[in-house]
Short mmCIF file of C-alpha atoms and ligand atoms in Angstrom, two decimals:
data_model
loop_
_atom_site.label_atom_id
_atom_site.label_comp_id
_atom_site.label_asym_id
_atom_site.label_seq_id
_atom_site.Cartn_x
_atom_site.Cartn_y
_atom_site.Cartn_z
CA CYS T 13 0.28 -0.09 -0.44
CA PHE T 14 1.43 3.29 -1.09
CA ASN T 15 0.95 7.08 0.12
CA GLY T 16 -0.66 9.27 -2.40
CA GLY T 17 1.12 10.86 -5.44
CA ARG T 18 2.43 8.29 -6.79
CA PRO T 19 2.73 8.16 -10.31
CA ALA T 20 2.19 5.14 -13.17
CA GLU T 21 4.93 2.37 -13.52
CA ASP T 22 5.18 4.31 -17.57
CA GLY T 23 5.93 7.51 -15.30
CA THR T 24 2.89 9.66 -16.31
CA TYR T 25 0.05 10.63 -13.47
CA SER T 26 -3.05 12.16 -13.28
CA ALA T 27 -4.18 15.58 -12.38
CA ARG T 28 -5.67 14.71 -9.61
CA THR T 29 -2.82 12.65 -8.43
CA LYS T 30 -0.78 16.03 -9.35
CA HIS T 31 -2.63 18.12 -7.43
CA GLY T 32 -3.83 15.75 -4.51
CA MET T 33 0.14 15.27 -3.66
CA ILE T 34 0.71 19.29 -3.80
CA SER T 35 -2.20 20.03 -1.64
CA VAL T 36 -1.85 17.80 0.86
CA ILE T 37 2.23 19.27 1.50
CA ILE T 38 1.12 22.57 1.41
CA HIS T 39 -1.11 21.76 3.51
CA GLU T 40 0.31 19.56 6.22
CA VAL T 41 3.29 22.08 6.05
CA GLY T 42 0.90 24.30 7.41
CA HIS T 43 0.21 22.46 10.33
CA ASN T 44 3.26 23.46 11.91
CA PHE T 45 1.68 26.96 11.99
CA PHE T 46 -1.91 26.02 12.87
CA PRO T 47 -1.98 24.33 15.98
CA MET T 48 1.41 23.45 16.43
CA ILE T 49 2.62 27.03 16.84
CA ILE T 50 -0.63 29.08 17.62
CA ASN T 51 -2.32 26.19 19.34
CA SER T 52 -5.81 25.37 19.50
CA ASP T 53 -7.83 22.42 21.04
CA GLU T 54 -8.36 20.34 17.76
CA ARG T 55 -10.40 17.77 19.49
CA GLN T 56 -12.73 20.30 20.75
CA TRP T 57 -12.78 22.83 17.69
CA THR T 58 -11.23 21.33 14.62
CA TRP T 59 -11.85 23.93 12.64
CA MET T 60 -9.88 26.39 14.52
CA ASP T 61 -6.47 24.45 12.69
CA GLU T 62 -8.09 22.84 9.58
CA GLY T 63 -10.07 25.45 8.71
CA LEU T 64 -7.89 28.63 9.02
CA ASN T 65 -4.85 26.32 7.84
CA THR T 66 -6.67 25.15 4.69
CA PHE T 67 -7.30 29.04 4.19
CA VAL T 68 -3.61 29.26 3.61
CA GLN T 69 -3.14 26.62 2.36
CA PHE T 70 -5.46 28.42 0.04
CA LEU T 71 -3.65 31.03 -0.48
CA THR T 72 -0.59 29.28 -1.18
CA GLU T 73 -2.04 27.10 -3.93
CA LYS T 74 -3.17 30.18 -6.01
CA GLU T 75 0.66 31.36 -5.49
CA PHE T 76 2.22 28.57 -6.97
CA ASP T 77 -0.14 28.47 -9.55
CA ARG T 78 -2.63 31.33 -10.76
CA ASP T 79 -4.57 28.75 -11.76
CA TYR T 80 -4.40 25.80 -9.65
CA PRO T 81 -7.61 23.97 -8.95
CA SER T 82 -7.91 24.74 -5.34
CA ARG T 83 -10.62 22.18 -3.50
CA ARG T 84 -11.35 24.72 -0.89
CA GLY T 85 -11.69 28.86 -0.26
CA SER T 86 -13.17 29.52 -3.12
CA ALA T 87 -16.52 30.88 -2.33
CA ARG T 88 -18.37 29.35 -5.06
CA ASN T 89 -16.87 26.22 -4.41
CA ILE T 90 -18.75 25.76 -0.34
CA ARG T 91 -22.42 26.64 -2.23
CA GLU T 92 -23.46 23.27 -3.06
CA TYR T 93 -22.45 22.22 0.87
CA MET T 94 -24.34 25.20 2.21
CA GLY T 95 -27.65 24.97 -0.58
CA GLY T 96 -28.04 21.27 0.98
CA ASP T 97 -29.90 19.36 3.63
CA LYS T 98 -30.15 21.66 6.40
CA THR T 99 -30.45 18.44 8.71
CA ARG T 100 -26.82 17.20 7.45
CA ILE T 101 -25.41 20.00 8.61
CA SER T 102 -23.90 21.79 11.52
CA PRO T 103 -22.75 25.27 12.28
CA ILE T 104 -18.96 25.68 12.31
CA MET T 105 -19.60 26.36 15.85
CA THR T 106 -20.14 23.03 16.98
CA ASN T 107 -17.51 19.93 19.66
CA SER T 108 -15.08 18.27 16.91
CA GLU T 109 -17.39 14.71 18.14
CA SER T 110 -20.38 15.92 17.08
CA ILE T 111 -19.82 17.49 13.13
CA TYR T 112 -22.11 16.06 9.76
CA GLN T 113 -19.52 16.15 7.04
CA PHE T 114 -16.68 16.87 8.80
CA GLY T 115 -14.50 17.98 5.86
CA ASN T 116 -16.65 20.86 4.63
CA ASN T 117 -17.99 21.68 8.49
CA ALA T 118 -14.64 22.09 9.71
CA TYR T 119 -11.81 23.15 6.54
CA GLY T 120 -14.04 24.02 3.35
CA LYS T 121 -16.75 26.50 4.98
CA PRO T 122 -14.03 27.72 7.88
CA ALA T 123 -11.99 28.34 4.77
CA THR T 124 -14.28 30.13 2.47
CA ALA T 125 -15.69 32.11 5.53
CA LEU T 126 -11.84 33.60 6.53
CA ASN T 127 -11.63 34.24 2.72
CA ILE T 128 -14.68 35.84 1.92
CA LEU T 129 -13.48 38.02 5.12
CA ARG T 130 -10.13 38.92 2.86
CA GLU T 131 -12.10 39.49 -0.48
CA THR T 132 -15.24 41.14 0.22
CA VAL T 133 -16.31 42.51 3.83
CA MET T 134 -12.90 43.55 5.32
CA GLY T 135 -10.51 44.27 2.17
CA ARG T 136 -6.73 42.11 2.31
CA ASP T 137 -5.20 45.07 3.93
CA LEU T 138 -7.42 44.69 7.13
CA PHE T 139 -7.75 41.59 6.91
CA ASP T 140 -4.19 40.12 6.52
CA HIS T 141 -3.38 42.62 9.59
CA ALA T 142 -6.03 41.10 11.66
CA PHE T 143 -5.21 37.60 10.77
CA LYS T 144 -1.67 37.93 11.31
CA GLU T 145 -2.29 40.07 14.98
CA TYR T 146 -4.08 36.92 15.73
CA SER T 147 -1.34 34.84 14.91
CA ARG T 148 1.56 36.69 16.68
CA ARG T 149 -0.78 37.47 19.74
CA TRP T 150 -1.46 33.47 20.30
CA ALA T 151 1.56 32.23 19.10
CA PHE T 152 2.87 29.28 21.94
CA LYS T 153 -0.36 30.10 23.55
CA HIS T 154 -3.64 28.35 23.38
CA PRO T 155 -6.07 30.69 22.19
CA SER T 156 -9.94 29.56 22.09
CA PRO T 157 -12.66 30.76 18.82
CA ALA T 158 -13.47 33.68 21.27
CA ASP T 159 -10.02 34.37 20.86
CA PHE T 160 -10.16 34.46 17.57
CA PHE T 161 -13.50 36.54 16.79
CA ARG T 162 -12.86 39.30 18.87
CA THR T 163 -8.87 39.68 18.02
CA MET T 164 -10.10 39.79 14.43
CA GLU T 165 -12.28 42.65 14.86
CA ASP T 166 -10.14 44.66 17.63
CA ALA T 167 -6.86 44.48 15.16
CA SER T 168 -9.26 45.50 12.19
CA GLY T 169 -11.67 48.05 14.31
CA VAL T 170 -14.65 46.23 12.21
CA ASP T 171 -17.47 45.36 13.79
CA LEU T 172 -17.83 41.42 12.73
CA ASP T 173 -20.67 40.14 15.05
CA TRP T 174 -22.96 40.47 12.38
CA PHE T 175 -20.50 37.70 10.21
CA TRP T 176 -19.24 35.50 13.30
CA ARG T 177 -23.13 35.04 14.26
CA GLY T 178 -24.18 34.03 10.99
CA TRP T 179 -21.17 31.88 9.16
CA PHE T 180 -19.86 30.50 12.77
CA TYR T 181 -23.26 29.91 14.81
CA THR T 182 -25.89 28.74 11.64
CA THR T 183 -26.32 26.81 9.03
CA ASP T 184 -27.89 29.46 6.96
CA HIS T 185 -26.67 29.68 3.29
CA VAL T 186 -26.86 32.99 1.38
CA ASP T 187 -28.61 33.03 -1.32
CA ILE T 188 -30.13 37.06 -2.06
CA ALA T 189 -32.09 37.72 -5.43
CA MET T 190 -33.04 40.84 -7.09
CA GLU T 191 -36.35 40.78 -6.20
CA ASP T 192 -37.46 43.72 -8.04
CA ILE T 193 -36.16 46.60 -10.67
CA LYS T 194 -38.08 49.72 -11.84
CA TRP T 195 -35.63 52.10 -14.20
CA MET T 196 -36.80 55.24 -13.97
CA GLN T 197 -35.34 58.46 -15.91
CA MET T 198 -36.53 62.18 -15.10
CA ASP T 199 -39.17 63.67 -16.92
CA SER T 200 -36.99 66.37 -19.16
CA GLN T 201 -40.18 68.76 -19.51
CA ASN T 202 -40.01 69.12 -22.79
CA PRO T 203 -43.76 68.12 -24.32
CA ASP T 204 -42.30 66.98 -27.56
CA VAL T 205 -40.06 64.59 -26.01
CA GLU T 206 -42.07 63.18 -23.44
CA ALA T 207 -45.21 62.97 -26.02
CA ALA T 208 -42.96 60.78 -27.76
CA PHE T 209 -42.12 58.75 -24.97
CA ARG T 210 -45.34 57.78 -24.31
CA GLU T 211 -45.60 56.61 -27.52
CA ALA T 212 -43.36 54.83 -27.94
CA SER T 213 -44.15 53.04 -24.59
CA ASP T 214 -47.25 52.58 -25.68
CA ALA T 215 -46.46 51.13 -28.88
CA ARG T 216 -44.33 48.46 -26.75
CA GLN T 217 -47.84 47.62 -24.81
CA PRO T 218 -48.94 43.92 -25.74
CA GLU T 219 -51.87 44.25 -28.38
CA ASP T 220 -54.97 43.50 -26.57
CA ILE T 221 -56.86 40.29 -27.86
CA THR T 222 -59.93 41.64 -28.33
CA GLN T 223 -59.26 44.91 -30.64
CA LEU T 224 -56.46 42.21 -32.29
CA ARG T 225 -59.51 40.62 -33.16
CA ASN T 226 -61.88 43.21 -34.04
CA ALA T 227 -59.75 44.46 -36.76
CA ASN T 228 -58.97 41.78 -38.31
CA GLY T 229 -62.68 40.63 -39.30
CA GLY T 230 -64.53 40.27 -36.16
CA VAL T 231 -65.89 44.16 -36.27
CA PRO T 232 -66.16 44.42 -40.35
CA GLN T 233 -67.21 48.30 -39.97
CA SER T 234 -67.11 50.60 -36.61
CA TYR T 235 -69.76 53.28 -35.98
CA LEU T 236 -67.66 55.58 -35.65
CA GLU T 237 -66.16 53.98 -39.42
CA ALA T 238 -69.84 54.10 -40.48
CA ASP T 239 -70.54 57.49 -39.38
CA PRO T 240 -68.33 60.55 -39.35
CA THR T 241 -70.54 62.65 -37.42
CA LEU T 242 -70.23 60.67 -34.28
CA ASN T 243 -66.78 62.03 -33.72
CA ASP T 244 -65.67 64.67 -31.60
CA TYR T 245 -62.61 66.79 -30.58
CA TYR T 246 -61.50 62.99 -28.22
CA THR T 247 -61.65 60.71 -31.59
CA THR T 248 -60.44 63.23 -33.73
CA THR T 249 -57.32 64.76 -31.26
CA GLY T 250 -54.54 62.31 -31.32
CA LYS T 251 -53.22 61.19 -28.13
CA TYR T 252 -50.37 62.25 -28.52
CA GLU T 253 -51.00 66.25 -29.91
CA VAL T 254 -49.19 68.91 -27.91
CA LEU T 255 -50.15 71.86 -27.80
CA GLU T 256 -48.03 75.49 -28.22
CA LEU T 257 -49.43 75.93 -25.09
CA ASP T 258 -47.65 73.11 -23.37
CA ARG T 259 -44.41 74.45 -25.06
CA GLN T 260 -44.70 77.61 -23.47
CA GLU T 261 -45.55 75.79 -19.75
CA GLY T 262 -42.85 73.68 -20.12
CA GLN T 263 -40.29 75.82 -20.85
CA GLU T 264 -41.52 78.26 -17.77
CA VAL T 265 -40.03 75.45 -15.69
CA LEU T 266 -37.07 75.14 -17.41
CA ASP T 267 -36.27 78.82 -16.94
CA GLY T 268 -37.79 78.26 -13.04
CA LEU T 269 -34.68 76.02 -12.58
CA SER T 270 -31.95 76.08 -10.70
CA GLU T 271 -28.26 75.88 -12.82
CA GLU T 272 -27.62 73.00 -10.75
CA ASP T 273 -31.11 71.30 -11.46
CA ARG T 274 -30.68 71.94 -15.15
CA THR T 275 -27.74 70.31 -14.95
CA LEU T 276 -28.76 67.10 -13.29
CA LEU T 277 -31.81 67.23 -15.70
CA GLU T 278 -29.03 67.33 -19.19
CA SER T 279 -27.50 64.51 -17.72
CA GLY T 280 -29.14 61.29 -19.34
CA LYS T 281 -28.77 59.87 -15.42
CA GLN T 282 -30.68 56.62 -15.39
CA PHE T 283 -32.46 54.90 -12.02
CA TYR T 284 -32.54 51.69 -10.90
CA GLU T 285 -34.59 51.26 -7.69
CA ILE T 286 -33.91 47.68 -6.97
CA THR T 287 -35.19 45.69 -4.11
CA PHE T 288 -33.29 42.62 -2.81
CA ARG T 289 -34.42 39.35 -0.82
CA ASN T 290 -32.65 38.00 1.38
CA VAL T 291 -33.83 34.63 0.96
CA GLY T 292 -30.71 32.64 2.75
CA GLY T 293 -30.62 33.80 5.84
CA LEU T 294 -27.23 35.28 5.92
CA VAL T 295 -26.21 38.75 5.05
CA MET T 296 -24.25 39.97 2.97
CA PRO T 297 -22.50 43.12 1.53
CA LEU T 298 -24.57 43.93 -2.17
CA ILE T 299 -21.92 44.14 -4.94
CA VAL T 300 -24.01 45.07 -7.83
CA GLU T 301 -22.36 45.32 -11.70
CA PHE T 302 -23.80 47.18 -14.79
CA GLU T 303 -23.32 46.30 -17.81
CA PHE T 304 -23.99 49.15 -20.36
CA GLU T 305 -24.30 49.26 -24.37
CA ASP T 306 -20.74 50.19 -25.10
CA GLY T 307 -19.53 47.20 -22.89
CA SER T 308 -18.17 49.34 -20.14
CA ARG T 309 -19.21 48.03 -16.66
CA ASP T 310 -19.61 50.02 -13.21
CA VAL T 311 -19.23 47.78 -9.80
CA ARG T 312 -21.34 49.34 -6.68
CA HIS T 313 -20.34 47.64 -3.63
CA ILE T 314 -22.76 48.08 -0.77
CA PRO T 315 -21.57 46.81 2.52
CA ALA T 316 -23.96 44.23 4.62
CA GLU T 317 -24.62 46.65 6.95
CA ILE T 318 -27.34 47.87 4.70
CA TRP T 319 -29.59 44.88 6.13
CA LYS T 320 -29.48 46.99 10.05
CA MET T 321 -32.19 49.23 7.75
CA SER T 322 -34.54 46.45 6.57
CA GLU T 323 -35.09 42.52 6.53
CA PRO T 324 -35.86 40.50 4.33
CA THR T 325 -36.11 42.92 2.08
CA VAL T 326 -34.08 46.23 1.30
CA THR T 327 -34.65 48.70 -1.55
CA LYS T 328 -31.69 50.70 -2.51
CA VAL T 329 -31.76 53.44 -5.66
CA PHE T 330 -28.48 53.65 -7.99
CA VAL T 331 -27.52 55.75 -10.57
CA THR T 332 -25.82 55.53 -13.56
CA GLU T 333 -24.52 57.37 -16.43
CA GLN T 334 -26.09 55.70 -19.36
CA PRO T 335 -29.05 53.12 -19.45
CA ALA T 336 -28.20 49.56 -18.42
CA VAL T 337 -28.48 46.55 -20.75
CA ARG T 338 -27.51 44.56 -17.82
CA ILE T 339 -27.44 44.49 -13.81
CA MET T 340 -25.61 41.53 -12.07
CA LEU T 341 -25.47 40.93 -8.66
CA ASP T 342 -22.49 39.08 -7.04
CA PRO T 343 -20.69 38.82 -10.97
CA HIS T 344 -17.79 37.27 -9.00
CA MET T 345 -19.47 34.96 -7.07
CA GLU T 346 -17.60 35.88 -4.45
CA THR T 347 -20.18 35.51 -1.96
CA ALA T 348 -21.17 32.34 -2.12
CA ASP T 349 -24.48 33.15 -3.40
CA VAL T 350 -25.91 29.56 -4.04
CA ASP T 351 -28.84 30.54 -6.68
CA MET T 352 -27.70 32.96 -9.18
CA GLY T 353 -30.44 32.23 -10.91
CA ASN T 354 -32.18 34.89 -8.84
CA ASN T 355 -29.01 37.58 -10.05
CA VAL T 356 -29.17 39.12 -12.89
CA TRP T 357 -31.53 41.23 -14.61
CA PRO T 358 -33.17 40.60 -17.13
CA PRO T 359 -33.42 37.07 -16.51
CA ARG T 360 -31.11 35.08 -19.20
CA PRO T 361 -31.21 31.59 -20.08
CA GLU T 362 -27.91 29.36 -19.97
CA PRO T 363 -27.58 26.45 -22.67
CA THR T 364 -26.14 23.28 -20.98
CA ARG T 365 -25.09 19.78 -23.18
CA PHE T 366 -26.86 16.54 -23.50
CA GLU T 367 -25.03 13.52 -25.04
CA ALA T 368 -27.88 11.99 -27.58
CA TYR T 369 -25.31 8.82 -27.73
CA LYS T 370 -23.42 6.46 -25.31
CA GLY T 371 -20.26 7.56 -25.82
CA ARG T 372 -16.96 7.23 -24.32
CA ARG T 373 -16.53 7.11 -21.15
CA GLY T 374 -15.45 7.59 -17.69
CA TYR T 375 -12.74 9.64 -19.38
CA SER T 376 -12.02 13.18 -17.30
CA ARG T 377 -8.54 14.84 -16.58
CA TYR T 378 -8.98 13.98 -13.45
CA GLY T 379 -8.93 9.94 -14.86
CA SER T 380 -10.05 7.80 -12.03
CA GLY T 381 -9.38 4.40 -13.79
CA GLY T 382 -8.56 3.57 -17.16
CA GLU T 383 -6.51 5.87 -18.86
CA ASN T 384 -5.05 9.06 -17.96
CA PRO T 385 -4.64 12.07 -20.02
CA MET T 386 -0.66 11.73 -20.19
CA GLN T 387 -1.19 8.38 -21.60
CA ARG T 388 -3.81 9.67 -23.74
CA ALA T 389 -1.63 12.11 -25.43
CA ARG T 390 1.37 10.06 -25.63
CA ARG T 391 -0.98 7.21 -27.21
CA ASN T 392 -2.45 10.38 -29.68
CA ALA T 393 1.62 10.97 -30.74
CA GLU T 394 1.42 7.01 -31.59
CA LEU T 395 -1.02 7.58 -33.68
CA ASN T 396 0.46 10.98 -35.45
CA LYS T 397 3.91 8.82 -36.10
CA SER T 398 1.73 5.59 -38.18
CA GLU T 399 -0.50 8.41 -40.08
CA GLY T 400 2.39 10.37 -40.81
CA GLY T 401 3.61 7.35 -43.30
CA GLU T 402 7.33 6.76 -42.67
ZN1 LIG F 526 -5.15 19.52 7.94
#
């Protein structure tokens, strides 16, 4: 019986073997620090060494190779676990003897929580300072969870009570939905512009089924068509007609505006009133990306404290320079939102592929069983050689 990381007899190895080997070495070296030096009690709180160590393992893997396929640490990788059956999930703050799903509970979720604190909640500078301070302060001592929570807060000056409570003491997950989006523009006070706007927006309304069928022969001739003397002001004046008087009055309103108000009016700014709903239970910052017609983007960060204003929904107005063609909540999947289907406006369908035939099976980069990709590449090279006609 051999330990992991052993190549096949021909010297090849799968990607899984390679990354498993590198990851486990990084991980075990990390244990020199957590818990051997920052000496927490693993039998009591496994996450204090395995979670913290898995977090520094993640940082190290990404320093080794920018594209390192880290199993644990990225917010997107924890979504399936956190959104799963809650009767089989324990809070991180559970004694190690009583935990369901040990790996996700004590390694994956705490490592991800720390990464989210670093990337999304505190920022790298503050987080790194506080995390190093925790390590310095508790080196060769015996920290408990409260010592970790407290040091992260007082070294950074950031109130993280809400984060510890949600991520460490509950089994809630993140699912924030963009429930409603109202797009507003300012009334230009120019009656011609506004009449054209009303006409265009009426034209976008779906046709009424009764009118549609009547026009297609259901009512061959209306009374008004049969007898024009039935017409009056309302049937002969266009709905969007603008009177000279309207123009005059509009101009008077504009003349009465301050310089500042007029600049705002002429700016062409767009207003989006977005209602967010906390479906999953964990409060998180709102990261909202507006994408414009010219392809440019504008990302707004709203701290999690916005949820103090109201729960479970909160409404905020965003002002942009151009109309948005797409609005996306958490565009880099950094909050571990388990349902991204309610994070995009307008909704967009995503194709997936299914196989129409029973074809090759069991082949992957990670090649569990059968041929590994290095062996396949060798066989391919042989094929090219024999077809070359030498
Ligand atoms: Zn470990």
